[in-house]
């Protein structure tokens, strides 16, 4: 069991690790483009939640910190609809064994993590664009804080969602379990990104959000490290 | 048998004292408890609420510890211990939430106001809930044990982030915990002794509950194995 947790050592094998992870990433990307399951689910979810938010607001004027919080509600639930796909699809297609033979667990996790990150980042950019187009009261003053929050928030979201997706792919009720397991893990992240986005909306100087960014980076490092250590137990039957 | 009676008498005496010792502003006798400003008689919940909150965390750590042990040993016994510790932790977590909410109703005027303490116990409840939904969603025994252990480790690693971030976002009205950073406490020795006695009693009680539950589960697993064998012999 222990030799399976092969962390990439530095020098030559590190380059090999990246090439292998990139191959996993490319494979996922190609099969995603073939079916467009995750992408269309994510887009539809973003569009419909934003529509519901707009219907709920009606002609009321909503304070901007509520609107920034609402943006993350949209992002959280949209990600919950598509991010579990990477691992669930492997189980459904029965390709888990092939992947286990071809790549080490840490490479698989690396590739899937990269794929989910790209997916969630593009989803977030799309959601922000649509949200600021349709909700006119949504204003961001300090753009630097806002975009760094989106970037780090996407990374953290992808990191936590990937390991939880790996867990739920082995369970019987995959769909409902994903948000249930993810929420307690993602809650500290959500609290911080909502706070940082509020700062960006209020036009706080960049220095005010440094603590938030430190927290987000710490969160990402911890979640990715723990995922790498534990993934082997989930992945290999 | 004898230990059980001792435990019963111990907790009864502690609870009796907790609700009957007089609270006075100027302490003259050894059995008198101090009046803590702002809490007064409501401070008596301390002897029940604090041990339950403490045990809900300890049980979670114990559950994670046995989870790690399971991942190493792959013995079903360790999974039984881990699950049972989580079940008892969940029970105490509910008790701590409910007693805390009742206390908040009379101290803060509302059952729930998203105080950082309430938020963190709410998250602990969510984690316990997620842990048990995960367990019920996995059919295979070994897979269930592994996934539950992995999930409890991830959750335990995330928990410290709450301790760090919550006070920054929200200010707390919760009375200072017993083990606070300043090392200050408004309690006198009698009150502290009584609280420690309550801690000891509840810890022993939960250990006893855990022990019974582990033995029941072990017998059930054994019984399943035997009846499975009978069926297959025809």
mmCIF file of N, CA and C in Angstrom, chain A residues 163-164 167 170-173 177 180-181 184-185 187-188 191-192 211-212 215 218-219 222-223 226 230 233-234 237, chain B residues 71 74 123 126-127 130 133-134 137-139 143 146-147 150-151 153-155 157-158 161-162 164-166 168-169:
data_model
loop_
_atom_site.group_PDB
_atom_site.id
_atom_site.type_symbol
_atom_site.label_atom_id
_atom_site.label_comp_id
_atom_site.label_asym_id
_atom_site.label_seq_id
_atom_site.Cartn_x
_atom_site.Cartn_y
_atom_site.Cartn_z
ATOM 1 N N UNK A 163 -11.492 16.250 -4.250
ATOM 2 C CA UNK A 163 -11.317 15.123 -3.323
ATOM 3 C C UNK A 163 -12.680 14.592 -2.867
ATOM 4 N N UNK A 164 -13.655 15.496 -2.683
ATOM 5 C CA UNK A 164 -14.994 15.034 -2.296
ATOM 6 C C UNK A 164 -15.623 14.246 -3.449
ATOM 7 N N UNK A 167 -14.459 10.812 -3.388
ATOM 8 C CA UNK A 167 -15.139 10.024 -2.346
ATOM 9 C C UNK A 167 -16.516 9.585 -2.823
ATOM 10 N N UNK A 170 -17.471 6.672 -5.234
ATOM 11 C CA UNK A 170 -17.522 5.289 -4.745
ATOM 12 C C UNK A 170 -18.827 4.984 -4.017
ATOM 13 N N UNK A 171 -19.658 6.007 -3.777
ATOM 14 C CA UNK A 171 -20.895 5.797 -3.013
ATOM 15 C C UNK A 171 -22.048 5.469 -3.961
ATOM 16 N N UNK A 172 -23.190 5.062 -3.377
ATOM 17 C CA UNK A 172 -24.320 4.671 -4.215
ATOM 18 C C UNK A 172 -25.139 5.867 -4.688
ATOM 19 N N UNK A 173 -25.387 6.820 -3.778
ATOM 20 C CA UNK A 173 -26.190 7.988 -4.150
ATOM 21 C C UNK A 173 -25.243 9.154 -4.397
ATOM 22 N N UNK A 177 -25.270 13.410 -2.496
ATOM 23 C CA UNK A 177 -24.240 13.357 -1.466
ATOM 24 C C UNK A 177 -23.181 14.443 -1.666
ATOM 25 N N UNK A 180 -23.817 17.711 0.141
ATOM 26 C CA UNK A 180 -23.879 17.449 1.587
ATOM 27 C C UNK A 180 -22.472 17.324 2.168
ATOM 28 N N UNK A 181 -21.603 16.604 1.468
ATOM 29 C CA UNK A 181 -20.241 16.418 1.968
ATOM 30 C C UNK A 181 -19.385 17.658 1.744
ATOM 31 N N UNK A 184 -19.697 21.450 4.517
ATOM 32 C CA UNK A 184 -18.879 21.727 5.705
ATOM 33 C C UNK A 184 -17.418 22.006 5.368
ATOM 34 N N UNK A 185 -16.910 21.367 4.300
ATOM 35 C CA UNK A 185 -15.504 21.558 3.934
ATOM 36 C C UNK A 185 -15.309 22.918 3.268
ATOM 37 N N UNK A 187 -17.293 25.614 3.656
ATOM 38 C CA UNK A 187 -17.841 26.757 4.390
ATOM 39 C C UNK A 187 -16.789 27.797 4.798
ATOM 40 N N UNK A 188 -15.615 27.407 5.354
ATOM 41 C CA UNK A 188 -14.628 28.439 5.680
ATOM 42 C C UNK A 188 -14.187 29.211 4.449
ATOM 43 N N UNK A 191 -17.005 31.675 3.480
ATOM 44 C CA UNK A 191 -17.066 32.824 4.387
ATOM 45 C C UNK A 191 -16.003 33.847 4.008
ATOM 46 N N UNK A 192 -14.788 33.348 3.713
ATOM 47 C CA UNK A 192 -13.682 34.260 3.414
ATOM 48 C C UNK A 192 -13.847 34.920 2.046
ATOM 49 N N UNK A 211 -4.913 39.569 4.437
ATOM 50 C CA UNK A 211 -5.186 38.475 5.375
ATOM 51 C C UNK A 211 -6.101 37.418 4.749
ATOM 52 N N UNK A 212 -7.097 37.877 3.999
ATOM 53 C CA UNK A 212 -8.012 36.951 3.331
ATOM 54 C C UNK A 212 -7.265 36.087 2.322
ATOM 55 N N UNK A 215 -5.203 33.513 4.017
ATOM 56 C CA UNK A 215 -6.071 32.422 4.453
ATOM 57 C C UNK A 215 -6.403 31.496 3.285
ATOM 58 N N UNK A 218 -3.451 29.365 2.322
ATOM 59 C CA UNK A 218 -3.256 28.314 3.323
ATOM 60 C C UNK A 218 -4.278 27.206 3.128
ATOM 61 N N UNK A 219 -5.524 27.601 2.893
ATOM 62 C CA UNK A 219 -6.595 26.621 2.692
ATOM 63 C C UNK A 219 -6.288 25.725 1.494
ATOM 64 N N UNK A 222 -3.377 23.340 2.238
ATOM 65 C CA UNK A 222 -3.766 22.264 3.158
ATOM 66 C C UNK A 222 -4.649 21.245 2.443
ATOM 67 N N UNK A 223 -5.659 21.728 1.712
ATOM 68 C CA UNK A 223 -6.580 20.791 1.069
ATOM 69 C C UNK A 223 -5.863 19.947 0.010
ATOM 70 N N UNK A 226 -3.572 17.349 1.836
ATOM 71 C CA UNK A 226 -4.353 16.265 2.434
ATOM 72 C C UNK A 226 -4.928 15.368 1.341
ATOM 73 N N UNK A 230 -4.310 11.344 0.977
ATOM 74 C CA UNK A 230 -5.397 10.401 1.226
ATOM 75 C C UNK A 230 -5.985 9.783 -0.040
ATOM 76 N N UNK A 233 -6.007 5.983 -0.802
ATOM 77 C CA UNK A 233 -6.944 5.107 -0.081
ATOM 78 C C UNK A 233 -8.302 5.061 -0.762
ATOM 79 N N UNK A 234 -8.699 6.198 -1.358
ATOM 80 C CA UNK A 234 -10.003 6.241 -2.010
ATOM 81 C C UNK A 234 -9.936 5.560 -3.370
ATOM 82 N N UNK A 237 -8.980 0.175 -5.025
ATOM 83 C CA UNK A 237 -9.946 -0.673 -4.320
ATOM 84 C C UNK A 237 -9.231 -1.792 -3.553
ATOM 85 N N UNK B 71 -7.225 2.883 8.583
ATOM 86 C CA UNK B 71 -6.528 2.960 7.294
ATOM 87 C C UNK B 71 -5.204 2.208 7.345
ATOM 88 N N UNK B 74 -6.622 -1.868 8.693
ATOM 89 C CA UNK B 74 -7.689 -2.522 7.935
ATOM 90 C C UNK B 74 -8.439 -3.543 8.777
ATOM 91 N N UNK B 123 -21.383 23.928 12.320
ATOM 92 C CA UNK B 123 -20.531 23.269 11.326
ATOM 93 C C UNK B 123 -20.174 21.863 11.787
ATOM 94 N N UNK B 126 -23.016 19.756 11.037
ATOM 95 C CA UNK B 126 -23.044 19.478 9.589
ATOM 96 C C UNK B 126 -22.055 18.375 9.232
ATOM 97 N N UNK B 127 -20.859 18.445 9.837
ATOM 98 C CA UNK B 127 -19.836 17.449 9.530
ATOM 99 C C UNK B 127 -20.301 16.069 9.989
ATOM 100 N N UNK B 130 -22.911 14.917 7.596
ATOM 101 C CA UNK B 130 -22.319 14.492 6.327
ATOM 102 C C UNK B 130 -21.636 13.144 6.500
ATOM 103 N N UNK B 133 -24.300 10.517 6.528
ATOM 104 C CA UNK B 133 -24.918 10.308 5.204
ATOM 105 C C UNK B 133 -23.964 9.551 4.303
ATOM 106 N N UNK B 134 -22.662 9.855 4.425
ATOM 107 C CA UNK B 134 -21.681 9.130 3.612
ATOM 108 C C UNK B 134 -21.684 7.651 3.984
ATOM 109 N N UNK B 137 -24.513 5.789 2.574
ATOM 110 C CA UNK B 137 -24.586 5.736 1.109
ATOM 111 C C UNK B 137 -23.623 4.721 0.501
ATOM 112 N N UNK B 138 -22.774 4.113 1.311
ATOM 113 C CA UNK B 138 -21.817 3.147 0.763
ATOM 114 C C UNK B 138 -22.188 1.751 1.242
ATOM 115 N N UNK B 139 -22.423 0.849 0.286
ATOM 116 C CA UNK B 139 -22.873 -0.491 0.647
ATOM 117 C C UNK B 139 -21.767 -1.382 1.165
ATOM 118 N N UNK B 143 -15.199 -0.442 1.915
ATOM 119 C CA UNK B 143 -15.196 0.848 1.232
ATOM 120 C C UNK B 143 -15.779 1.925 2.145
ATOM 121 N N UNK B 146 -13.285 2.927 4.795
ATOM 122 C CA UNK B 146 -12.188 3.736 4.252
ATOM 123 C C UNK B 146 -12.650 5.153 3.947
ATOM 124 N N UNK B 147 -13.793 5.263 3.245
ATOM 125 C CA UNK B 147 -14.255 6.595 2.843
ATOM 126 C C UNK B 147 -14.607 7.433 4.063
ATOM 127 N N UNK B 150 -11.414 8.671 5.641
ATOM 128 C CA UNK B 150 -10.810 9.739 4.842
ATOM 129 C C UNK B 150 -11.584 11.045 5.037
ATOM 130 N N UNK B 151 -12.920 10.931 5.017
ATOM 131 C CA UNK B 151 -13.719 12.151 5.158
ATOM 132 C C UNK B 151 -13.506 12.794 6.525
ATOM 133 N N UNK B 153 -10.893 12.685 8.357
ATOM 134 C CA UNK B 153 -9.570 13.344 8.403
ATOM 135 C C UNK B 153 -9.637 14.703 7.693
ATOM 136 N N UNK B 154 -10.268 14.730 6.514
ATOM 137 C CA UNK B 154 -10.368 16.006 5.782
ATOM 138 C C UNK B 154 -11.118 17.043 6.625
ATOM 139 N N UNK B 155 -12.231 16.602 7.215
ATOM 140 C CA UNK B 155 -13.030 17.531 8.028
ATOM 141 C C UNK B 155 -12.232 18.038 9.214
ATOM 142 N N UNK B 157 -9.054 18.400 9.445
ATOM 143 C CA UNK B 157 -8.005 19.313 9.010
ATOM 144 C C UNK B 157 -8.587 20.694 8.700
ATOM 145 N N UNK B 158 -9.848 20.728 8.248
ATOM 146 C CA UNK B 158 -10.482 21.992 7.884
ATOM 147 C C UNK B 158 -10.945 22.760 9.127
ATOM 148 N N UNK B 161 -9.464 26.095 10.530
ATOM 149 C CA UNK B 161 -9.700 27.312 9.771
ATOM 150 C C UNK B 161 -10.871 28.109 10.356
ATOM 151 N N UNK B 162 -11.842 27.381 10.904
ATOM 152 C CA UNK B 162 -12.986 28.061 11.508
ATOM 153 C C UNK B 162 -12.586 28.831 12.750
ATOM 154 N N UNK B 164 -9.901 30.118 13.292
ATOM 155 C CA UNK B 164 -9.120 31.287 12.911
ATOM 156 C C UNK B 164 -10.003 32.367 12.287
ATOM 157 N N UNK B 165 -10.941 31.944 11.423
ATOM 158 C CA UNK B 165 -11.635 32.931 10.604
ATOM 159 C C UNK B 165 -12.878 33.494 11.298
ATOM 160 N N UNK B 166 -13.554 32.678 12.103
ATOM 161 C CA UNK B 166 -14.837 33.125 12.647
ATOM 162 C C UNK B 166 -14.728 34.376 13.527
ATOM 163 N N UNK B 168 -12.762 36.700 13.277
ATOM 164 C CA UNK B 168 -12.435 37.848 12.444
ATOM 165 C C UNK B 168 -13.682 38.397 11.749
ATOM 166 N N UNK B 169 -14.606 37.513 11.449
ATOM 167 C CA UNK B 169 -15.795 37.944 10.721
ATOM 168 C C UNK B 169 -16.879 38.426 11.683
#
